[in-house]
mmCIF file of C-alpha atoms in Angstrom:
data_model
loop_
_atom_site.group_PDB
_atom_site.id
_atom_site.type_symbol
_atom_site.label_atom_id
_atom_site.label_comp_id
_atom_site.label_asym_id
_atom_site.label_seq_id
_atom_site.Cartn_x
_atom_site.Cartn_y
_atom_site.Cartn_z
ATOM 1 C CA UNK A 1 32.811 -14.510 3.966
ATOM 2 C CA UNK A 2 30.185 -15.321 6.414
ATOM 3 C CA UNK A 3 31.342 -15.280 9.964
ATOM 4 C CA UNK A 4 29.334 -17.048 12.920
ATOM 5 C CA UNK A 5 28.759 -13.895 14.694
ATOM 6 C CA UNK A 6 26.939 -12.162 11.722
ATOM 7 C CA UNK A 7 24.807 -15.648 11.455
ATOM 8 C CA UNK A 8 23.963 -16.185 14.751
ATOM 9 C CA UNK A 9 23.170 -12.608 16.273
ATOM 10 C CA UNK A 10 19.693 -12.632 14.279
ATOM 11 C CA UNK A 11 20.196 -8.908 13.663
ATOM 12 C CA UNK A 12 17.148 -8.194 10.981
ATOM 13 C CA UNK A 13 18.990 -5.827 9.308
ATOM 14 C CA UNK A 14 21.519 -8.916 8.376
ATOM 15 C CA UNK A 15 19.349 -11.065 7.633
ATOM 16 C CA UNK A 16 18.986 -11.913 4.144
ATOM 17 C CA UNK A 17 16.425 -9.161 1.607
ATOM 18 C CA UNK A 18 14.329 -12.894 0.719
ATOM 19 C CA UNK A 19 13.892 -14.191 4.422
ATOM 20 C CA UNK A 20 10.676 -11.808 4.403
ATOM 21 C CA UNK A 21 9.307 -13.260 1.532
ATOM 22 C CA UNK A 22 9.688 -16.597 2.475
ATOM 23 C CA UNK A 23 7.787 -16.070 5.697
ATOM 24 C CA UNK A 24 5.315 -14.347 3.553
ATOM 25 C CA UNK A 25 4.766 -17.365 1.724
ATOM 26 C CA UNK A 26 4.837 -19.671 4.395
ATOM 27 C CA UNK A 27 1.913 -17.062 6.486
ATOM 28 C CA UNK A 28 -0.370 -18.095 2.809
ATOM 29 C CA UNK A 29 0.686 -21.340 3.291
ATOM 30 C CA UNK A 30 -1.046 -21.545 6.748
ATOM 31 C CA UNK A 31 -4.059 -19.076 5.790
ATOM 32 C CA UNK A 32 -4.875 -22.118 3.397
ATOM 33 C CA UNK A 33 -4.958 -24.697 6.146
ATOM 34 C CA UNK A 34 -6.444 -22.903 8.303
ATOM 35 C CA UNK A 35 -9.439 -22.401 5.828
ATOM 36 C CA UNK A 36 -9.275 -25.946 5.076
ATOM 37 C CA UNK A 37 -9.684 -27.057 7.841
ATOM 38 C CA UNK A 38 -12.004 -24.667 9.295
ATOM 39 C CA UNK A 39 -14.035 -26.115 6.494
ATOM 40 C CA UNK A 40 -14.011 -29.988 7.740
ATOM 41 C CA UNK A 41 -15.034 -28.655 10.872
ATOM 42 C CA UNK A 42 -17.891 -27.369 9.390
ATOM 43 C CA UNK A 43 -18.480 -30.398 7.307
ATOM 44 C CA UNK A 44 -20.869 -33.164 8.173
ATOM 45 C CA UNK A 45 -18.994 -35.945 6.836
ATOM 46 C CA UNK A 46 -16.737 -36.134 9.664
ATOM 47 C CA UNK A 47 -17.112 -38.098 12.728
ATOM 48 C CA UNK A 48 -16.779 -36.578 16.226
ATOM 49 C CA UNK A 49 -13.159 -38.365 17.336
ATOM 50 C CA UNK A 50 -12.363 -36.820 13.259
ATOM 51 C CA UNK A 51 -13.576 -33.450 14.127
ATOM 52 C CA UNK A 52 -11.819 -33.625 17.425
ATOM 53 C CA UNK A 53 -8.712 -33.870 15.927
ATOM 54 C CA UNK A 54 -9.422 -31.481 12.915
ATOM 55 C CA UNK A 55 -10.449 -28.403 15.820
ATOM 56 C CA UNK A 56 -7.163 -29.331 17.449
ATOM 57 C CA UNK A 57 -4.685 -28.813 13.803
ATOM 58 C CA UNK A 58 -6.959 -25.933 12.882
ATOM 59 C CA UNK A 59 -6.219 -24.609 16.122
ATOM 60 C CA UNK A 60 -2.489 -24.758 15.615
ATOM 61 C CA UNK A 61 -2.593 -23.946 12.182
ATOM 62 C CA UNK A 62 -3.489 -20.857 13.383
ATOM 63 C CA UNK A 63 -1.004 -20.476 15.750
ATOM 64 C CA UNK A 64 1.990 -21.164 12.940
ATOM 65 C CA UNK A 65 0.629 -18.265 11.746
ATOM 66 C CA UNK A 66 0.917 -16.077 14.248
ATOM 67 C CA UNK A 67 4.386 -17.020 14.813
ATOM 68 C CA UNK A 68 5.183 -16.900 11.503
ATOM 69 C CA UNK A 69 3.308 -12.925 11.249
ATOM 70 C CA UNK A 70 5.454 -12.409 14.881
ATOM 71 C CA UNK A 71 9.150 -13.261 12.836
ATOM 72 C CA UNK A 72 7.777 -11.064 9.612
ATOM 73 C CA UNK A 73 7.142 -8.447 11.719
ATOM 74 C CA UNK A 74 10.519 -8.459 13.371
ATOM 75 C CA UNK A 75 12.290 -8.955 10.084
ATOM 76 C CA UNK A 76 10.493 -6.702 8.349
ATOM 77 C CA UNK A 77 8.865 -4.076 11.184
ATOM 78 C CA UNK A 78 5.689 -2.191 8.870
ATOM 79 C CA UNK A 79 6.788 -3.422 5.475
ATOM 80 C CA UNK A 80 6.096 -6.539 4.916
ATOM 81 C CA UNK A 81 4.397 -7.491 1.435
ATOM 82 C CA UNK A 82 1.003 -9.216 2.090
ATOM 83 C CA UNK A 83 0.910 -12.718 1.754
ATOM 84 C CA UNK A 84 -1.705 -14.639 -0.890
ATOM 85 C CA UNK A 85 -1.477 -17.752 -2.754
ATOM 86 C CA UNK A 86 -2.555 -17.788 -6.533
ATOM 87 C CA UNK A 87 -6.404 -17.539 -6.544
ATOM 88 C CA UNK A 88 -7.236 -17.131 -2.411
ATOM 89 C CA UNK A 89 -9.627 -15.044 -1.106
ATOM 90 C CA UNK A 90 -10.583 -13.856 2.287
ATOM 91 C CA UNK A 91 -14.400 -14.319 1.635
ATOM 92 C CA UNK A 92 -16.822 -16.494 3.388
ATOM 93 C CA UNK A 93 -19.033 -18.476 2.491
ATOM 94 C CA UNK A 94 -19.894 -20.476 -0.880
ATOM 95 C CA UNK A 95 -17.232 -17.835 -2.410
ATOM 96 C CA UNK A 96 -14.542 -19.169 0.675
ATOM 97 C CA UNK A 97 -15.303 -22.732 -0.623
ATOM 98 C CA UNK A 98 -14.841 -21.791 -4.130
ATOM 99 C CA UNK A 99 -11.408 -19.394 -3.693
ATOM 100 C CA UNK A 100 -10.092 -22.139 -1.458
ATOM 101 C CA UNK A 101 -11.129 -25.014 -3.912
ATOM 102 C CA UNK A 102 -9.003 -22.488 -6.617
ATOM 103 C CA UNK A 103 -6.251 -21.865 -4.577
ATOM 104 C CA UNK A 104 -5.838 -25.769 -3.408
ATOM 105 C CA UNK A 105 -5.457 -26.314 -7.224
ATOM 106 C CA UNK A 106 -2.719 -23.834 -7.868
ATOM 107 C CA UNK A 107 -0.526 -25.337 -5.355
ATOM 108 C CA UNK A 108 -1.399 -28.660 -6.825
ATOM 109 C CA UNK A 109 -3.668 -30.334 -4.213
ATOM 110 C CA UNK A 110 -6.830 -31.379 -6.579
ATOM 111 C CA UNK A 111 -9.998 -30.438 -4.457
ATOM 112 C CA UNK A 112 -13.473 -30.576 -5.218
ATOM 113 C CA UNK A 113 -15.656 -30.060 -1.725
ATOM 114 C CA UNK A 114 -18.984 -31.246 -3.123
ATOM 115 C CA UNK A 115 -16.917 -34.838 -4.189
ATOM 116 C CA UNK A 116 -15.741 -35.267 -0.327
ATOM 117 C CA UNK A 117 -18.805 -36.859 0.865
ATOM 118 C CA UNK A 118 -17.058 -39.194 3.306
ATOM 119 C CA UNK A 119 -14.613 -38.816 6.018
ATOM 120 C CA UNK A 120 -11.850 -40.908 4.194
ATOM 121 C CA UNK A 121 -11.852 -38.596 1.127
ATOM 122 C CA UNK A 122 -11.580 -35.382 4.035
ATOM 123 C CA UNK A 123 -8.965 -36.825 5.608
ATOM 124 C CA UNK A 124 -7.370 -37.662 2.382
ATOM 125 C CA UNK A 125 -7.311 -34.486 1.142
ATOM 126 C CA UNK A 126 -6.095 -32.879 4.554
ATOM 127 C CA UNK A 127 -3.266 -35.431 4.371
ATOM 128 C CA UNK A 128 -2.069 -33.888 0.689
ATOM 129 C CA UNK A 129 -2.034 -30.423 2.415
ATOM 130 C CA UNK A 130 0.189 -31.326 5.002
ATOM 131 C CA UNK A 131 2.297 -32.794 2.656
ATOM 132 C CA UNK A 132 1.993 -29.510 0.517
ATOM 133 C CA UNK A 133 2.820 -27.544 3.911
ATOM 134 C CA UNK A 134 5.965 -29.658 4.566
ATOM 135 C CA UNK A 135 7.261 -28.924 1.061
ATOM 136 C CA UNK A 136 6.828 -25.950 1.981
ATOM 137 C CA UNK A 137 8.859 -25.708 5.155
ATOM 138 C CA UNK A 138 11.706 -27.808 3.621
ATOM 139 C CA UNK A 139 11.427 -25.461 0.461
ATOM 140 C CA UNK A 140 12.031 -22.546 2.734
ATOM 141 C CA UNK A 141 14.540 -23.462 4.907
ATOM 142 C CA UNK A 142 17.201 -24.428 2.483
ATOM 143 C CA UNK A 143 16.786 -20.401 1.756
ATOM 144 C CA UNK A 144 15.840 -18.718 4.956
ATOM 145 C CA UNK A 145 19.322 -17.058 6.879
ATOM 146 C CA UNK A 146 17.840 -15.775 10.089
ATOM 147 C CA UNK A 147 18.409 -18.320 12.482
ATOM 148 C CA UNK A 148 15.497 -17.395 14.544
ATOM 149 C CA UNK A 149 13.297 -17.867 11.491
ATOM 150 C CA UNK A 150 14.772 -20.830 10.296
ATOM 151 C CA UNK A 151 14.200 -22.131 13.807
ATOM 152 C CA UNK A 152 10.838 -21.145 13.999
ATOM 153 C CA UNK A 153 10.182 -22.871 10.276
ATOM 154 C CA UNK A 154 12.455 -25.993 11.565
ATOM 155 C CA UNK A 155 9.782 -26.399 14.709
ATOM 156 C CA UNK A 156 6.562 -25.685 12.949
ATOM 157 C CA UNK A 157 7.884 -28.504 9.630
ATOM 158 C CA UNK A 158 8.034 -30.951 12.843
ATOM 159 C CA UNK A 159 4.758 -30.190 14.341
ATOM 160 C CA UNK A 160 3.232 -30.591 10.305
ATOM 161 C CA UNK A 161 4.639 -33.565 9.971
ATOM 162 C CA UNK A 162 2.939 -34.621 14.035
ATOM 163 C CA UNK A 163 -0.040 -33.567 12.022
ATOM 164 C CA UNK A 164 0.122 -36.317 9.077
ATOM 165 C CA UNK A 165 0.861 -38.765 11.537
ATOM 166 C CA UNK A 166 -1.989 -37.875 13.864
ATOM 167 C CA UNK A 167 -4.275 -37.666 10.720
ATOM 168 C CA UNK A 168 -2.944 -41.109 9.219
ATOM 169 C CA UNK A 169 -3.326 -43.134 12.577
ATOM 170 C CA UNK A 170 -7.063 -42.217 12.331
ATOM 171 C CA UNK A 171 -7.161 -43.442 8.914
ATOM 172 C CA UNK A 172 -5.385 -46.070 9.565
ATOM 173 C CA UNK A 173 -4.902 -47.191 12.810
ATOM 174 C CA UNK A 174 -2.663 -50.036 13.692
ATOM 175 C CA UNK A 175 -0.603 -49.073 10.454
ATOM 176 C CA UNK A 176 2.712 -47.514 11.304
ATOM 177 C CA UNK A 177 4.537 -47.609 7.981
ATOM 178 C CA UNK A 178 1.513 -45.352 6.705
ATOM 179 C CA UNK A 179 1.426 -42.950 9.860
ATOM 180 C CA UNK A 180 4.983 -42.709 9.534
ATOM 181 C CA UNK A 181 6.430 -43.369 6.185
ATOM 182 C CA UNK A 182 9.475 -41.918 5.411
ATOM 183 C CA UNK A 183 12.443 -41.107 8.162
ATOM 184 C CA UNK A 184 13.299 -37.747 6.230
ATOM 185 C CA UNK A 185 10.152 -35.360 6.518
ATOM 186 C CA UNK A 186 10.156 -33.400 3.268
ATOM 187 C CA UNK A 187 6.650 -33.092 2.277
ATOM 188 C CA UNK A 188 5.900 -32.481 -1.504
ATOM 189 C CA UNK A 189 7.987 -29.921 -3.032
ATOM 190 C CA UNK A 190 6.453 -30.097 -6.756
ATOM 191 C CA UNK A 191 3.721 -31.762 -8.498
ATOM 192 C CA UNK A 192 3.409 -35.030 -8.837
ATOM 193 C CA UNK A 193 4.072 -36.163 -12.330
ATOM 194 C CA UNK B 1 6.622 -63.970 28.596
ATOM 195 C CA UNK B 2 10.506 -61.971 29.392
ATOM 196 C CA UNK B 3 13.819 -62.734 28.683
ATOM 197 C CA UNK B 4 16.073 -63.179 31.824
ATOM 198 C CA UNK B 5 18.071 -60.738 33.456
ATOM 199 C CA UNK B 6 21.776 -61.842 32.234
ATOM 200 C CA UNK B 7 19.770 -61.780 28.693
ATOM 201 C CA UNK B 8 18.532 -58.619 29.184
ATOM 202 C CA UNK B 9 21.476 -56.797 29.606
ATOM 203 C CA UNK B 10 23.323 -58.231 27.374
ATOM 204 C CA UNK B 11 20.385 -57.061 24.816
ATOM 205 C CA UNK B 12 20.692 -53.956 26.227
ATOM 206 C CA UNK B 13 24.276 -53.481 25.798
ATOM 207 C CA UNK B 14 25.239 -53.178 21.638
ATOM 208 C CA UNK B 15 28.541 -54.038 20.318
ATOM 209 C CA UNK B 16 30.476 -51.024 18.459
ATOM 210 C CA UNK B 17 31.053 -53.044 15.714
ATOM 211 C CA UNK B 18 27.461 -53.684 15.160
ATOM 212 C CA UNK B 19 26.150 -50.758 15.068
ATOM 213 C CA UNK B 20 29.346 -49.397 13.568
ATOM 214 C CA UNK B 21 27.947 -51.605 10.763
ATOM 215 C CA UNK B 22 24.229 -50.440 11.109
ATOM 216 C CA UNK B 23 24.932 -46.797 10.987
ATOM 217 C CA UNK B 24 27.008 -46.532 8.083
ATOM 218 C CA UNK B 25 25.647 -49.384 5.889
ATOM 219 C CA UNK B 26 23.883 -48.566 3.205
ATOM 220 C CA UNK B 27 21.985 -45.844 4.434
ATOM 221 C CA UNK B 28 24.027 -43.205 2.810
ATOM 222 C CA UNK B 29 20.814 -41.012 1.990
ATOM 223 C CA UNK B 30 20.374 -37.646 -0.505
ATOM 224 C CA UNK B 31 23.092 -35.829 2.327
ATOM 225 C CA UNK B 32 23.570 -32.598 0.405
ATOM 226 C CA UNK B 33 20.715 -31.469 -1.878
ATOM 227 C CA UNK B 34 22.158 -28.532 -2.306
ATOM 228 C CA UNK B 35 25.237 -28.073 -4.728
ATOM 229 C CA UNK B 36 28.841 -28.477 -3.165
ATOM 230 C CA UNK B 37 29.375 -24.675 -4.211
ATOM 231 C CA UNK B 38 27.489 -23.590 -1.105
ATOM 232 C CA UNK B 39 29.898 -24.498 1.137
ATOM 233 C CA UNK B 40 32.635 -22.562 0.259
ATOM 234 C CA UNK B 41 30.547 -19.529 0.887
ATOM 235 C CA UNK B 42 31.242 -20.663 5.003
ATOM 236 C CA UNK B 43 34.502 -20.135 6.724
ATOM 237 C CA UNK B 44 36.414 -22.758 7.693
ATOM 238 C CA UNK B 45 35.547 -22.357 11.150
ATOM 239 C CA UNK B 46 31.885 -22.117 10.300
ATOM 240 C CA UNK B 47 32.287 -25.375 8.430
ATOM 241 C CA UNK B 48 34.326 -27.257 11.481
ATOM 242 C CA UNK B 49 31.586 -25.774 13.768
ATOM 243 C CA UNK B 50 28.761 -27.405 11.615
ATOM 244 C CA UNK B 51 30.909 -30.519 11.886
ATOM 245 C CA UNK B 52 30.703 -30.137 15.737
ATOM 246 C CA UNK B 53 27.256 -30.157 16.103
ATOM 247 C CA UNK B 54 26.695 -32.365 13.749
ATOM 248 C CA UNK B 55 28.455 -35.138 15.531
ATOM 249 C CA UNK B 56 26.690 -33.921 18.484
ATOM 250 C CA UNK B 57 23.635 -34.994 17.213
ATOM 251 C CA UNK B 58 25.101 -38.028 15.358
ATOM 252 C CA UNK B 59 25.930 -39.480 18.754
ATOM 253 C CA UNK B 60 22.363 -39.300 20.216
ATOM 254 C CA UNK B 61 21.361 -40.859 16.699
ATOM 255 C CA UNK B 62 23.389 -43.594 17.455
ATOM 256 C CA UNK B 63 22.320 -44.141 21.416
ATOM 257 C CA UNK B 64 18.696 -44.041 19.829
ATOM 258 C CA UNK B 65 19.680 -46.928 17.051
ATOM 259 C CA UNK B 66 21.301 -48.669 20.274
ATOM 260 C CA UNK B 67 18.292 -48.959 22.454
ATOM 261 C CA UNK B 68 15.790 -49.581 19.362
ATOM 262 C CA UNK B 69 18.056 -52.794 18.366
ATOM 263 C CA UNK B 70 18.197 -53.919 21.822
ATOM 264 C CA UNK B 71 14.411 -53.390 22.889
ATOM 265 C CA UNK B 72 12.696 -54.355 19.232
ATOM 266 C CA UNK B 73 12.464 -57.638 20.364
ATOM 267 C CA UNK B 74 11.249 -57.200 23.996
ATOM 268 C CA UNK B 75 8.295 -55.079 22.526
ATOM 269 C CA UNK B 76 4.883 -56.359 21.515
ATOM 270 C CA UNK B 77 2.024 -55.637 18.867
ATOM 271 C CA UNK B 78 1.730 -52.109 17.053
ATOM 272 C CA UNK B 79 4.866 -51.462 19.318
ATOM 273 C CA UNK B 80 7.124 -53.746 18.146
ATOM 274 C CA UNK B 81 6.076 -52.604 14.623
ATOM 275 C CA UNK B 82 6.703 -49.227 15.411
ATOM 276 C CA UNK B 83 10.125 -49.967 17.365
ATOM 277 C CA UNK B 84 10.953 -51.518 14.056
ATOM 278 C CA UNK B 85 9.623 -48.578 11.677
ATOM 279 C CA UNK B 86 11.973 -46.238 13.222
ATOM 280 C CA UNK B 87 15.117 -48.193 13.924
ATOM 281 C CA UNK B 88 15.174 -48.171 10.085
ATOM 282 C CA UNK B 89 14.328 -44.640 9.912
ATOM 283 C CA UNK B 90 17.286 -44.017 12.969
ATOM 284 C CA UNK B 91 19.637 -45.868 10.758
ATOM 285 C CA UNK B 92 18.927 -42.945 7.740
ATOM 286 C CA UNK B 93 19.168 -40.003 10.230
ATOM 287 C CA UNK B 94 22.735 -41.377 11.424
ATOM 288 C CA UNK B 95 23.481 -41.755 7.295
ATOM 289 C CA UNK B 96 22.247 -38.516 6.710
ATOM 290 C CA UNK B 97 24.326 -36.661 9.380
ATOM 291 C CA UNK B 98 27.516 -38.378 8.464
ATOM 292 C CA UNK B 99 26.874 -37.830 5.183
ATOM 293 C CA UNK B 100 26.472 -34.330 5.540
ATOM 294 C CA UNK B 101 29.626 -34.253 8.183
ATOM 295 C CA UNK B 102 31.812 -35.351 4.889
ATOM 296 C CA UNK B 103 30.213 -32.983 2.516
ATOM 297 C CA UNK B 104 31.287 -30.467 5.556
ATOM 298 C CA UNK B 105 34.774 -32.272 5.018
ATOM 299 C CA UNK B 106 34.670 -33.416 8.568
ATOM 300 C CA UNK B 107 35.019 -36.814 10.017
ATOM 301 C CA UNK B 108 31.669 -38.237 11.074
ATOM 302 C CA UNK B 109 32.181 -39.932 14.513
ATOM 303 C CA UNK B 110 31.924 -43.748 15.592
ATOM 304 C CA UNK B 111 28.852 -45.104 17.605
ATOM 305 C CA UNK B 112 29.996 -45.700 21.638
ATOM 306 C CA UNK B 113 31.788 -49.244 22.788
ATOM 307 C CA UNK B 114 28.467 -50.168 24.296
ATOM 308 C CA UNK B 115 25.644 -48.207 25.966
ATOM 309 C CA UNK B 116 24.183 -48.741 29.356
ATOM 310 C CA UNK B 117 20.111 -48.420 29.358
ATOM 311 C CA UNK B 118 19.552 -49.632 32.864
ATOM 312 C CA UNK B 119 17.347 -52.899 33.153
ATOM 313 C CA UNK B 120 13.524 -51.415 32.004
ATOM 314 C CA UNK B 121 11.410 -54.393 32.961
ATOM 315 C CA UNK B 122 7.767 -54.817 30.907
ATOM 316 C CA UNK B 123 6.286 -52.948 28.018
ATOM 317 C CA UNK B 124 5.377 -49.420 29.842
ATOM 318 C CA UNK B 125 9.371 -48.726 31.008
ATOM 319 C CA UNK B 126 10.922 -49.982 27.910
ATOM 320 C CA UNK B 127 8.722 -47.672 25.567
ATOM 321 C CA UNK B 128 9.170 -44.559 28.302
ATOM 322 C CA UNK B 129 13.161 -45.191 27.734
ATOM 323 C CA UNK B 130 12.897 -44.991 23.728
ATOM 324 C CA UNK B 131 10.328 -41.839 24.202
ATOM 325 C CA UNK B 132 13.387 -40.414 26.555
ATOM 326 C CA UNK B 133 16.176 -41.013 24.089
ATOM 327 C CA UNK B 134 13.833 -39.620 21.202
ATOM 328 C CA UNK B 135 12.907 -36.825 23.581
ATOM 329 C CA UNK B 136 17.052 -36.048 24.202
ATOM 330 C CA UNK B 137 17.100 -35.806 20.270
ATOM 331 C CA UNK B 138 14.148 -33.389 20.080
ATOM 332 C CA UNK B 139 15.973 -31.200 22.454
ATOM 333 C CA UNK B 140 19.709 -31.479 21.429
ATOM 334 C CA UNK B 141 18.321 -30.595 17.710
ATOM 335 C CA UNK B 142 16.200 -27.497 18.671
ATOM 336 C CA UNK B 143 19.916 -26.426 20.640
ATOM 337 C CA UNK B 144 21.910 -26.956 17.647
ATOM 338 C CA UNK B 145 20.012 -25.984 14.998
ATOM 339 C CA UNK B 146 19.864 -21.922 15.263
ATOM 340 C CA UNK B 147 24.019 -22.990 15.368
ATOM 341 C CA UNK B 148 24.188 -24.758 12.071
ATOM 342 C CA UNK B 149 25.573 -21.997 9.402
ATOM 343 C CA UNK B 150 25.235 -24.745 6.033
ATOM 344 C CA UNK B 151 21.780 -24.199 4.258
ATOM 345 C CA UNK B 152 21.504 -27.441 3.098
ATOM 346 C CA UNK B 153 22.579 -29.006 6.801
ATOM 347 C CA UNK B 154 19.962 -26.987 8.091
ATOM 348 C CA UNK B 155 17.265 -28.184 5.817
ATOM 349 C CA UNK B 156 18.391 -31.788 6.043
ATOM 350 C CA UNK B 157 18.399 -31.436 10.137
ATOM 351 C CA UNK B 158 14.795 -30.131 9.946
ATOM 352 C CA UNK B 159 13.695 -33.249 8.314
ATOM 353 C CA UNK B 160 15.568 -35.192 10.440
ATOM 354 C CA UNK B 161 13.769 -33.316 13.784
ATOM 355 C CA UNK B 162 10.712 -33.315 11.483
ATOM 356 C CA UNK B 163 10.388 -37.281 11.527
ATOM 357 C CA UNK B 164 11.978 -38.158 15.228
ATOM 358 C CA UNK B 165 8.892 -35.375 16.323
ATOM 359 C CA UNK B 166 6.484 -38.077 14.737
ATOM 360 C CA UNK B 167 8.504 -40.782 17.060
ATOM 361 C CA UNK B 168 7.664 -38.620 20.054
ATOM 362 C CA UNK B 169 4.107 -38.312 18.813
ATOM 363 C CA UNK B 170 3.567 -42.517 18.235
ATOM 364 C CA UNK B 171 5.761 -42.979 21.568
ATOM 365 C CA UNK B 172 3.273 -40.623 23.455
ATOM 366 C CA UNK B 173 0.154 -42.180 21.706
ATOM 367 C CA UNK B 174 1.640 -45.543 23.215
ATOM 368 C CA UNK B 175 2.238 -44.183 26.785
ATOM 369 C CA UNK B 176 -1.427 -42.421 26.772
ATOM 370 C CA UNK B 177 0.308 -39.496 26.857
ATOM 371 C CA UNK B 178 -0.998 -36.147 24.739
ATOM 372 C CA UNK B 179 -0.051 -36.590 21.724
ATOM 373 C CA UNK B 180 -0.165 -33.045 20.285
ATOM 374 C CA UNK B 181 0.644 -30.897 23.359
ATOM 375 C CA UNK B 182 1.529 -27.410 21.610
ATOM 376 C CA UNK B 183 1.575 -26.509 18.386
ATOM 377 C CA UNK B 184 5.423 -25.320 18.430
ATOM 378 C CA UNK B 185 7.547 -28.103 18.889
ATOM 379 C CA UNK B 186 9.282 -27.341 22.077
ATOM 380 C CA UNK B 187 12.020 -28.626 23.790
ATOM 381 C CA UNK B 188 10.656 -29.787 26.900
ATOM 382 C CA UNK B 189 7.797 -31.421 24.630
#
């Protein structure tokens, strides 16, 4: 039986043998984004207030991640497994576009770059991955027993889900059922049927 | 044009029995995703401490629903619309949490007798009291939640933090404030 002491004291070496492999996950979770959106910066389909906003979630994309690499390492000091979704690639380039375009479809985002020729289809398809990240996060933390992790996954779900809202009032400003739809954040968990 | 003073406060001041009403109505939610069978695997005290913070929480929930019932109608424009969006989405959170209080087999508690928000006077003050009370949540659930022992109570907390965080962001947005200050949600956010 689980006591509150063994819970609470975020001692690694209690924490449970899957917590590392959710963070794992959740690190190729945020490589994606970060690609993706490092992409729309590069894009010229996107106005300036757009790109604004993308350099801004790019930038804390990145900085999930390094939280999230910080809590691996402490979990899992020199071990850790390293973290890929089906299909991605560390390339640059055309072969970037292509792995991310690949690995995009595996977790069930459809992408095709050379169809996003406006800013409405960039923004639409930076709104699915946000979803995809909060299914992510919820996924996890039904799972994840470190309560430093779990609080780290809790805080970055709520600053994904700032995200959609910031990216949905540019799409649609004035509309606050669409910038903020639902009052229980759980992203997309599975694909869409 | 605003509603006089004697009016105002009496706005600002909700009956128990209404939002007694409001907060359990209906709004009974998913509560616990996961099966019942992972609660056993907590203590008893575990359990009755989850129930603790959980009404914790539950009680901001309700001062939030309080001041969005009483304001809604003072508010204007995309505010008003807004003030509206998430009084419904305040009413699932307080579901949600007493929801997952029973699954905990605690007692979910009762909203206050009646809440004082002082007399905020125009649009500015009344949406910089509902960005405060959503603010108070924000904190209170980043101090519970490396507390809560219940997988599925975590999960359903995060979503819960998860949307009142997008509050914060359309309150701030209102009150040309930064919208997207860090990119860890932080409790002085």
């Amino acid at each position: 039986m689980l006591t509150r002491r063994e819970l609470v004291r975020g001692n690694p070496a209690l924490a449970h043998p899957d917590d590392p492999g959710h963070l794992t996950r959740l690190i190729a979770f945020e490589t994606l984004a970060i690609q993706v959106y490092g992409l729309a910066e590069e894009s010229t389909h996107i106005g300036v207030r757009g790109k604004r906003l993308v350099s801004e979630l790019r930038r804390q994309e990145l900085a999930h991640a390094v939280a999230l690499q910080e809590a691996l390492e402490r979990l899992a000091p020199g071990g850790a497994p390293a973290a890929s979704l089906p299909g991605q690639t560390a390339s640059i380039g055309a072969a970037l576009t292509a792995g991310v375009e690949q690995t995009l479809t595996a977790v069930e985002i459809p992408a095709d770059f050379a169809k996003l020729t406006d800013e409405r289809a960039w923004f639409h398809l930076l709104e699915e991955l946000e979803n995809r990240l909060q299914g992510a996060y919820n996924g996890a933390l039904r799972d994840l027993v470190d309560p430093s992790a779990a609080t780290l996954a809790a805080r970055i779900l709520a600053s994904e889900a700032q995200h959609s809202t910031a990216l949905s009032r540019l799409r649609h400003p004035g509309n606050v059922a669409q910038a903020v739809p639902t009052g229980l954040v759980v992203g997309i968990l599975r694909a869409r049927s | 044009m605003t509603a006089p003073a004697g009016t105002r406060r009496a706005l600002l001041r909700s009956s128990a029995a209404m939002l007694a009403g409001l907060s359990a109505a209906g709004v009974a939610g998913c509560g616990a995703k996961s099966g019942p069978h992972t609660h056993h695997l907590l203590s008893r005290r575990l359990r009755r401490d989850d129930v603790r913070l959980l009404n914790e929480v539950l009680a901001l929930e309700q001062r939030t629903i309080a001041a969005y019932t009483a304001t809604g109608s003072l508010l204007t424009g995309y505010a008003q619309k807004a003030a509206g969006q998430f009084l419904g989405q305040e009413l699932l959170h307080a579901g949600e949490l007493r929801s997952m209080i029973t699954s905990l087999g605690g007692t979910a508690h009762n909203p206050s007798e009646h809440y004082e928000f002082g007399q905020p006077r125009g649009h500015r003050p009344l949406l910089e009291l509902l960005h405060g009370l959503e603010q108070a949540q924000l904190v209170a659930y980043l101090h519970v939640f490396p507390l809560l022992s219940a997988g599925f109570v975590r999960q359903g907390v995060a979503s819960i933090l998860a949307n009142d965080a997008q509050h914060v962001f359309v309150l701030r947005s209102e009150l040309g404030s930064p919208a997207l200050p860090a990119a860890l949600l932080t409790p002085t956010e």
